[in-house]
XYZ file of C-alpha atoms in Angstrom:
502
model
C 0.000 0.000 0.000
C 1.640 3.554 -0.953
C 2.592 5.527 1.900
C 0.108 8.059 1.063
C -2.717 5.667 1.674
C -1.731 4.767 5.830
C -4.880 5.216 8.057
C -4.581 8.596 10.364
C -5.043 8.672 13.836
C -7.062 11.062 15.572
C -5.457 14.499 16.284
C -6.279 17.352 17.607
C -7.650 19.776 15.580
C -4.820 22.665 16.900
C -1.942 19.933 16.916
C 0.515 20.360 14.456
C 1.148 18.224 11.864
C 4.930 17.694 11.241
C 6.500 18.624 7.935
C 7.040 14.892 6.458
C 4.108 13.687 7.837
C 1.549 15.882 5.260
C 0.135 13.609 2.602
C -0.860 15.001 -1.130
C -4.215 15.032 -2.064
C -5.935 12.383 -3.838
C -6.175 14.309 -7.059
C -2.357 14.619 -7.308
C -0.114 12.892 -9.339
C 2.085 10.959 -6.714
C 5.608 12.071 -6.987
C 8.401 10.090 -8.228
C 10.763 8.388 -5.849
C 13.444 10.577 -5.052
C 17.188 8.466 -5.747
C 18.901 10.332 -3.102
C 18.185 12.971 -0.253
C 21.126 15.168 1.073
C 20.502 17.196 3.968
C 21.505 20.769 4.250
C 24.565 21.570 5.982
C 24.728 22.809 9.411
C 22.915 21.040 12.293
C 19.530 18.982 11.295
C 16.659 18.893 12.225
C 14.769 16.228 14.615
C 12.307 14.288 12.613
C 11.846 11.495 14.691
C 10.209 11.844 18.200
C 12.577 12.461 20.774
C 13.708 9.765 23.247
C 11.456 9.675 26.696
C 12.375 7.802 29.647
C 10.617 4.923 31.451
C 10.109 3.271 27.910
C 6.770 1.616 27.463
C 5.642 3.060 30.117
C 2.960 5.879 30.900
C 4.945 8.892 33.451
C 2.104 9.078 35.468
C 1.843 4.492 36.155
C 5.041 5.249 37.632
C 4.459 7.863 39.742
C 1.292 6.137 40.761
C 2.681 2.683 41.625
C 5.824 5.401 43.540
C 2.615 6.824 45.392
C 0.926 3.410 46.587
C 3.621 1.619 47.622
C 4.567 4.578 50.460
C 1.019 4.847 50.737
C 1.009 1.145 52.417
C 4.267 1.493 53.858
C 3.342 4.165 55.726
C -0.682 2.711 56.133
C 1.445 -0.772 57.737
C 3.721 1.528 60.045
C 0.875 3.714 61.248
C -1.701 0.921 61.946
C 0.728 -1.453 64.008
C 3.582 0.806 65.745
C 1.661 3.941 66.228
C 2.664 7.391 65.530
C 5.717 7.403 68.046
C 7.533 4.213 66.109
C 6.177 4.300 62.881
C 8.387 7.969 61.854
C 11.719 6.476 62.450
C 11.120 3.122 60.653
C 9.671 4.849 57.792
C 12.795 6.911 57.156
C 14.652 3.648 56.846
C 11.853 1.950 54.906
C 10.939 3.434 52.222
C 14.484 4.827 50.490
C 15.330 1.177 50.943
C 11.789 0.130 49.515
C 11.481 2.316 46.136
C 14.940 0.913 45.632
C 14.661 -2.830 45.873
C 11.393 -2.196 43.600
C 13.523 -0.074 41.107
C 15.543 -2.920 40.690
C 13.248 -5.706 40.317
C 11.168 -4.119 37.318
C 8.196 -3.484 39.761
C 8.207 0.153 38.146
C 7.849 -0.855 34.637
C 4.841 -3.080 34.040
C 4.204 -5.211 30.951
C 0.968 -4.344 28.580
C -1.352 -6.473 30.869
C 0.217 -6.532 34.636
C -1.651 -7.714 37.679
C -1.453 -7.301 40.779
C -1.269 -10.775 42.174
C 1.434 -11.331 39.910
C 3.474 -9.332 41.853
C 2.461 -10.508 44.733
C 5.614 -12.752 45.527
C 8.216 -9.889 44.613
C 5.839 -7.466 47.066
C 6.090 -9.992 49.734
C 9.685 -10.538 49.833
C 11.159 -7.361 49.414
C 8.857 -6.215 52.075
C 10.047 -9.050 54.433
C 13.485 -7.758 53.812
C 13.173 -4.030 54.465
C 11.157 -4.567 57.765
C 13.397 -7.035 58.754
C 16.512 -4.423 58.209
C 14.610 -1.382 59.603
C 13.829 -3.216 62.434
C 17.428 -4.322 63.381
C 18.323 -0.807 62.458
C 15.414 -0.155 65.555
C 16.599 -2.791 67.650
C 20.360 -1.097 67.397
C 19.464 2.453 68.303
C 16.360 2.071 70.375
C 16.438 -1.470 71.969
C 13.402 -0.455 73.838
C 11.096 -0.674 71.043
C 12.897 -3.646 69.302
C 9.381 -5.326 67.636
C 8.697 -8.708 68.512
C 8.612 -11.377 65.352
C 4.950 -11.540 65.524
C 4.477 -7.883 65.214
C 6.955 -8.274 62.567
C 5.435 -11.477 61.032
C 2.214 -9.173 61.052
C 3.538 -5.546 60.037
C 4.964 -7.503 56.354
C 1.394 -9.402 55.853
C -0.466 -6.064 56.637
C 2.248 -4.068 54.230
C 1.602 -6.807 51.608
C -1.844 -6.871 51.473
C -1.994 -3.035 50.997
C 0.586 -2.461 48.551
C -1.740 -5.424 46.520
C -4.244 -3.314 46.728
C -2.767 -0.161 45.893
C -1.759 -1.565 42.837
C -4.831 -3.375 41.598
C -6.275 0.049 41.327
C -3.502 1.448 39.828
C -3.562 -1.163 37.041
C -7.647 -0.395 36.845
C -7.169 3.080 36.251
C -4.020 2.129 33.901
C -6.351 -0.343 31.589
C -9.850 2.423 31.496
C -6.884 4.892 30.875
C -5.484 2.430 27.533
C -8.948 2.000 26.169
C -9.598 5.801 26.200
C -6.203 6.586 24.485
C -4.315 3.234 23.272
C -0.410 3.937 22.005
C 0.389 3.470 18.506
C 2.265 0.433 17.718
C 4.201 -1.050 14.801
C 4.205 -5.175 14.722
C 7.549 -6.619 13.106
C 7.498 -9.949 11.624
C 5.722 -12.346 8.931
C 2.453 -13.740 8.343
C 0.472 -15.068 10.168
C 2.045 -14.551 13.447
C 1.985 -10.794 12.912
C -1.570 -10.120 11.563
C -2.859 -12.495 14.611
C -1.284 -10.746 17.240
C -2.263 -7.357 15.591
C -6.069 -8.739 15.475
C -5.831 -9.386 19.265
C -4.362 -6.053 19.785
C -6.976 -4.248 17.731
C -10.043 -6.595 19.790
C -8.367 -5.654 23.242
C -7.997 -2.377 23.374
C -7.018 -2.693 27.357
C -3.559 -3.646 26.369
C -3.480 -0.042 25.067
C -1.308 -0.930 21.877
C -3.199 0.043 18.814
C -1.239 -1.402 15.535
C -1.186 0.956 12.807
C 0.918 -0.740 10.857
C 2.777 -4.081 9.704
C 6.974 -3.831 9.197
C 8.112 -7.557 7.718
C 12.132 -7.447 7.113
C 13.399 -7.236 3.688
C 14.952 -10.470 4.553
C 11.522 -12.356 5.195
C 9.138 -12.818 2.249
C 5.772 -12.118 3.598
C 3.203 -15.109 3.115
C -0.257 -14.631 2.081
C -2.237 -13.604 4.700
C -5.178 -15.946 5.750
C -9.190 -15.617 6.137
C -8.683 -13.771 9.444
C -5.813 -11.568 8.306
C -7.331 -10.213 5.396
C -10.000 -7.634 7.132
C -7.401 -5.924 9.320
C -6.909 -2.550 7.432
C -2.933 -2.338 8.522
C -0.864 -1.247 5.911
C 2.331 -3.242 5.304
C 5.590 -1.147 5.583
C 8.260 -2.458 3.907
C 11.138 0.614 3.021
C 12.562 2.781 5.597
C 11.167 5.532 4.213
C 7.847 4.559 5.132
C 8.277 3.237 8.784
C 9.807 6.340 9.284
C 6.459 8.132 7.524
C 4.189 5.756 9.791
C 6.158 6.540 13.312
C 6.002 9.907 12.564
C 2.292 10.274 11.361
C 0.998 8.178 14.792
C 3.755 9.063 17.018
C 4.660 5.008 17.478
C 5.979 4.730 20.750
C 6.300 0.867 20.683
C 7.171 -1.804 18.444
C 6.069 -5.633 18.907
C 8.715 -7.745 17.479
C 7.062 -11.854 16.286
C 10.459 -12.952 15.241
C 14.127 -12.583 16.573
C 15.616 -8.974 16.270
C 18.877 -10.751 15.806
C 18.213 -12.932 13.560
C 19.503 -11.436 10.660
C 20.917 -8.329 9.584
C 17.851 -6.451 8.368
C 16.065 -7.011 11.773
C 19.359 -5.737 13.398
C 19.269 -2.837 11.685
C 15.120 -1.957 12.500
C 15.997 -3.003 15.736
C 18.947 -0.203 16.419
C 16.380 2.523 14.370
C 13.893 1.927 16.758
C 15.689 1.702 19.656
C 17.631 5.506 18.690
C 14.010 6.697 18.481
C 13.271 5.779 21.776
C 10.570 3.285 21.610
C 9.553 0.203 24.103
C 10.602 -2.581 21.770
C 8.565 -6.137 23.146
C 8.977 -9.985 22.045
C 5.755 -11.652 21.568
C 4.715 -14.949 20.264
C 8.296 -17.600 19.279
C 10.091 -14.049 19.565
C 9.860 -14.159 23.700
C 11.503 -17.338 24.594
C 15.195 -16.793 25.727
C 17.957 -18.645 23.989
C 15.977 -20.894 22.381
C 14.412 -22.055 25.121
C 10.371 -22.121 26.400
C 9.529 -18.439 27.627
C 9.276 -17.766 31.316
C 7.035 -19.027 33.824
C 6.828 -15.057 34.898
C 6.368 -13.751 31.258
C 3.446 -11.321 30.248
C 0.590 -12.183 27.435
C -1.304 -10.991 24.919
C -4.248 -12.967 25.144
C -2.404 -15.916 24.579
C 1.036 -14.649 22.738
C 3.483 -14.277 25.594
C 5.095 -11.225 25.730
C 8.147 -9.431 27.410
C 10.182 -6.214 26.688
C 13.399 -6.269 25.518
C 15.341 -4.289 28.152
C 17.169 -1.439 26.034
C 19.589 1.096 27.019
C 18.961 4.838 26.104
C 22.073 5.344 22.794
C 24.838 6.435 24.472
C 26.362 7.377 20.821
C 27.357 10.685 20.752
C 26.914 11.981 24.430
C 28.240 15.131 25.618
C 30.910 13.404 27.400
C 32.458 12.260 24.029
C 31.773 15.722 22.622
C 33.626 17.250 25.372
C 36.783 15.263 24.993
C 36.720 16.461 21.501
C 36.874 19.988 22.096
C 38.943 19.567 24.758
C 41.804 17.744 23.180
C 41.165 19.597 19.359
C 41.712 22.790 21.261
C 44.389 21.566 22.812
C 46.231 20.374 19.930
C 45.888 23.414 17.608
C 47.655 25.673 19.136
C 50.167 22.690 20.034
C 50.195 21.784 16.555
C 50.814 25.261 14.791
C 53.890 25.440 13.886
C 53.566 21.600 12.594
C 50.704 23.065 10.170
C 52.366 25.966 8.849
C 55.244 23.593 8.154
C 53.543 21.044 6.701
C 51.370 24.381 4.785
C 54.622 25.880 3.250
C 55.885 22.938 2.140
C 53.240 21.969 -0.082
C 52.733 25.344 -1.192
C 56.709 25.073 -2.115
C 56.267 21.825 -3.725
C 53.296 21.363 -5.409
C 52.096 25.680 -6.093
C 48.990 27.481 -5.026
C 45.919 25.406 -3.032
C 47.380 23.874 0.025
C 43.986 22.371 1.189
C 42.044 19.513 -0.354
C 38.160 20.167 0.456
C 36.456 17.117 0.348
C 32.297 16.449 0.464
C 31.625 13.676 3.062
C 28.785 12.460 5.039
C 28.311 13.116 8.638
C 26.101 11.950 11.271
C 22.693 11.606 10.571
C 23.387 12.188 7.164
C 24.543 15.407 6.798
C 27.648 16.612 4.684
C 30.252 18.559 5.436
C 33.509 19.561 4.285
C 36.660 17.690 4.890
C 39.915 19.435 5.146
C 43.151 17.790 4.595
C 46.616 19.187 3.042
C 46.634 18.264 -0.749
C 49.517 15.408 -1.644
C 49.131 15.854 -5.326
C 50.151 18.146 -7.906
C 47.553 18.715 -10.258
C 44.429 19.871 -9.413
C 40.746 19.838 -11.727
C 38.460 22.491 -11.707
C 36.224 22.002 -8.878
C 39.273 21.571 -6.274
C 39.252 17.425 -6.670
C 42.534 15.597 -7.042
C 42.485 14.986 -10.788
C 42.826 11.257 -12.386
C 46.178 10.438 -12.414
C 47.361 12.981 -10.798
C 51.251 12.363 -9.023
C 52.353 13.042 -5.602
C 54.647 14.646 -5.388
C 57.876 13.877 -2.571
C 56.189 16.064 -0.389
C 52.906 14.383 -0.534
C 54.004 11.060 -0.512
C 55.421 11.694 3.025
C 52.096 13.882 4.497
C 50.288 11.098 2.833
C 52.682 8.030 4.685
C 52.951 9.808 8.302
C 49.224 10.939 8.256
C 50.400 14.431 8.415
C 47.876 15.454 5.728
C 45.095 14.390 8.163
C 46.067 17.069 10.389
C 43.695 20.231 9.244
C 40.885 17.617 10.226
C 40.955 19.204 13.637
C 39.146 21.964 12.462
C 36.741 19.682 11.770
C 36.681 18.286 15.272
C 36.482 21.635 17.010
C 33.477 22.588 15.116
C 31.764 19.414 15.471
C 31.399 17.680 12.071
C 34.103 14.905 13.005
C 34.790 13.394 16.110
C 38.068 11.995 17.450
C 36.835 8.145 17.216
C 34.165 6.983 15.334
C 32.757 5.662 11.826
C 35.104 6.514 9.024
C 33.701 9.854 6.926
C 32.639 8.348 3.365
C 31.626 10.187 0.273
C 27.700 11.003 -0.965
C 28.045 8.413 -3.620
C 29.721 5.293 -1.517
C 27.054 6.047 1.750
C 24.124 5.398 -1.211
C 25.985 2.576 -2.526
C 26.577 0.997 0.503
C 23.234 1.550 2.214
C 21.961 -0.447 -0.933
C 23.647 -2.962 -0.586
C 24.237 -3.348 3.200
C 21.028 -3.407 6.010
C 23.401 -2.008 8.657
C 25.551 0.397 6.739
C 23.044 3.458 7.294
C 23.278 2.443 11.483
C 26.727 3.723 11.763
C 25.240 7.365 10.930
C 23.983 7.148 14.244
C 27.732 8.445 15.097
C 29.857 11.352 14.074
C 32.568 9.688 11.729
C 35.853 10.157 13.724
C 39.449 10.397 12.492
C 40.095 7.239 13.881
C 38.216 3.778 14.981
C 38.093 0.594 15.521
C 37.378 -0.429 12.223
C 40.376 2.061 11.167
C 42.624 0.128 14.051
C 41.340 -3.408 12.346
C 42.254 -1.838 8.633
C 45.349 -1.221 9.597
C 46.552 -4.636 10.564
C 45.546 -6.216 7.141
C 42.242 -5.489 4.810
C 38.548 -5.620 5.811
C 35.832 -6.042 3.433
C 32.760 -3.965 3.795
C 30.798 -5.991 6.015
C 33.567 -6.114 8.530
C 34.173 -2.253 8.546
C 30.250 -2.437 8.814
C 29.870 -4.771 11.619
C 33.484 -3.275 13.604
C 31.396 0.154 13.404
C 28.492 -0.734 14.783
C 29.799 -2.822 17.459
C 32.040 0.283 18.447
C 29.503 2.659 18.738
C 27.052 -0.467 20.729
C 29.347 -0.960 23.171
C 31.149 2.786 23.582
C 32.696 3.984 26.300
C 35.148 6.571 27.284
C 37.653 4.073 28.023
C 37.672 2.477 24.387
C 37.772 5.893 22.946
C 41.045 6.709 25.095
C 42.423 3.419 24.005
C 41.891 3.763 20.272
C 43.627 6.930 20.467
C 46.364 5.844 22.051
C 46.833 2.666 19.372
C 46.124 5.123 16.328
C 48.811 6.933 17.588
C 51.471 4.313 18.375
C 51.048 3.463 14.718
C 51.683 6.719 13.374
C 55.243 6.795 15.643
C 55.725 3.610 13.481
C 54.624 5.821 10.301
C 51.588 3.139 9.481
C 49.366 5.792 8.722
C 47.173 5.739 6.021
């Protein structure tokens, strides 16, 4: 189905509409498919929704759940110790309380929770906090140490109300998903996908609404049966469109029926969705862990079990890593100076007027920018390019073998289009290529491109294909860290003491 026949969701009639999401009018000829899309330089735009916190889950269940559980802390103290005793334990109690329930998950319920199934985490961590506050009592007061059976009493009684509490939590949580269910996207292949989007659609309490169905370019989609056939879900199959469709509904979730990791092309919708900052769930085969049957504690879906996939907010890009830049690019100018104006005269010297090579390469998220390096060859065509078969010159050959014609790229640091570490910078033509012809290549966008990396580090050691650059990117910028930035530094730079640079 074209893009420009989705299904809308109800909006307000003074909410705005964003920019990509406006869709022609019937009576216009559709528009052919644009080959390639180059952003305008300088910083971009957001076109995705911004990242929230607690993912797949509404602020105010949260703050709710927060709410009852002090509620019947303090209810259990008040009722059983009194107003003298029950002020000191609760100071103890409930920092130690929200904390143990932080950490078990007890603040981020699945689409259908209940409250008796949390009935054995409520019990236990309460057994363990009024068992520490009281031997935190006992210790500074012994003369209202509580006896066990006031204990023994004080955790059943704290139990029972925190039950309660949150059975009408989730009650107000379920009239609250019928009234205004989240958009959702399912992932996967037929049937699996259409029959978990029919029981979404027919239980509205679960408050996911599909609005649309993304199968992997890796999957071919089977023919949908009898039942499949009246759900009016429009099949997204090009990233163009799931990013039409998540902008249109604002999709906050996605429902994955089969493996994120099972191939590359579910990788790479996986990482997308996750950098948009939406609750990513396993239903159906897709919950079970390693292979085996899914847990005895896992959620439904009328049938499909169902769990989230626990995703970290990207950590690509963070203002720590931005900092080192500047830090260490403003450091090294100045340092570097008289090395520049060196390595300047000596090409002007050598090889005439234009010491700088300006180069068009793409950045993160897709913009372009200008690359600046010293230019190693003699002959230059009219736009500023190295011409075909142009020579280096002595000069050149020994910027291009110690890396020395690299340095100028701290410019580019300093202002922001590189960064120290990352992806390495390609050219308009190779990042449309490659994004072809790759599932994952577009994913390393996600980071600036960096004068170094670990693919870089790899590359140096012997050749890598394009799928290991690919997969050495993406695992760098998975798993970063300030630590493996400091550390590819250091390497890149012990191999240009050995002049191995490129």
């Amino acid at each position: 189905m074209p893009a420009q026949d989705l299904p809308y969701r109800k909006r307000p009639e003074n909410a705005a509409v964003p920019h990509a999401a406006r869709v022609r009018p019937p009576s216009a000829a559709p528009r052919p498919p644009a080959t390639a899309v180059h952003p305008p330089r300088g910083p971009a735009r957001e076109t995705l929704p911004p990242p929230r916190p607690c993912r797949g889950t509404r602020p105010g269940t949260v703050l709710a759940l927060m709410t009852a559980d002090c509620l019947a802390t303090g209810g259990a103290a008040l009722l059983l110790l009194g107003p003298g005793t029950a002020p000191a334990l609760l100071g103890a109690l409930l920092p130690l309380l929200l904390a143990l329930h932080t950490h078990a998950g007890l603040y981020r319920p699945g689409p259908a929770p209940a409250a008796l199934g949390d009935l054995p985490a409520l019990l236990g961590r309460a057994a363990v906090c009024w068992c520490a506050a009281a031997a935190l009592l006992a210790g500074v007061r012994p003369e209202r140490a509580l006896p066990p059976a006031l204990l023994a009493t004080a955790v059943a009684t704290h139990t029972v109300l925190a039950c309660y509490g949150r059975a009408t939590v989730y009650r107000a949580r379920r009239n609250l998903a019928r009234r205004r269910p989240r958009a959702a996207l399912i992932v996967g292949t037929d049937p699996a996908a259409r029959q978990l989007a029919g029981v979404l659609l027919g239980h509205p309490e679960y408050g996911l609404e599909p609005v649309g169905l993304v199968t992997p370019a890796s999957m071919l989609p089977a023919p949908p049966g009898p039942a499949g056939a009246a759900l009016p879900l429009p099949r997204l199959g090009s990233p163009q469109d799931i990013a039409r469709a998540v902008i249109r509904h604002t999709v906050r979730d996605v429902v994955f029926t089969v493996s994120p990791y099972a191939d590359p092309h579910t990788a790479a919708l996986l990482r997308s969705f996750v950098d948009q900052g939406s609750a990513v769930w396993l239903a159906g085969a897709a919950a079970a862990r390693e292979g085996n049957p899914p847990h005895r504690e896992s959620d439904h879906l009328w049938g499909f079990a169902c769990r989230r996939l626990d995703t970290g907010p990207p950590r690509h890009g963070s203002r720590v890593k931005r900092t080192l830049d500047v830090v260490v690019a403003a450091a090294l100018l100045p340092a570097a100076a008289p090395l520049l104006l060196g390595c300047a005269l000596a090409v002007r010297l050598a090889d005439g007027p234009g010491v700088l090579h300006r180069q068009e390469r793409i950045g993160r998220g897709g913009r372009t920018f200008t690359l600046l390096t010293f230019r190693t060859v003699r002959r230059r065509d009219g736009d500023g390019a190295a011409a075909h078969g142009a020579a280096r010159s002595r000069v050149g050959r020994l910027l291009a073998r110690t890396s020395l014609a690299g340095l100028p790229q701290l410019w580019n640091v300093l202002r922001g289009d590189l960064s120290l570490v990352g992806p390495r910078p390609e050219r308009p033509g190779a990042v449309q290529q490659l994004t072809q012809h790759h599932p994952e290549y577009a994913a390393r966008l996600r980071m600036p491109p960096g004068l170094t990396g670990l693919a870089q580090v790899h590359a140096r050691r012997g050749g890598t294909s394009t799928e290991d650059r690919v997969r050495l990117d993406n695992l760098y910028i998975d798993s970063w860290s300030l630590w493996q930035d400091l550390r590819l530094v250091l390497r890149t730079a012990g191999s240009l003491f050995r002049l191995g640079g490129r």
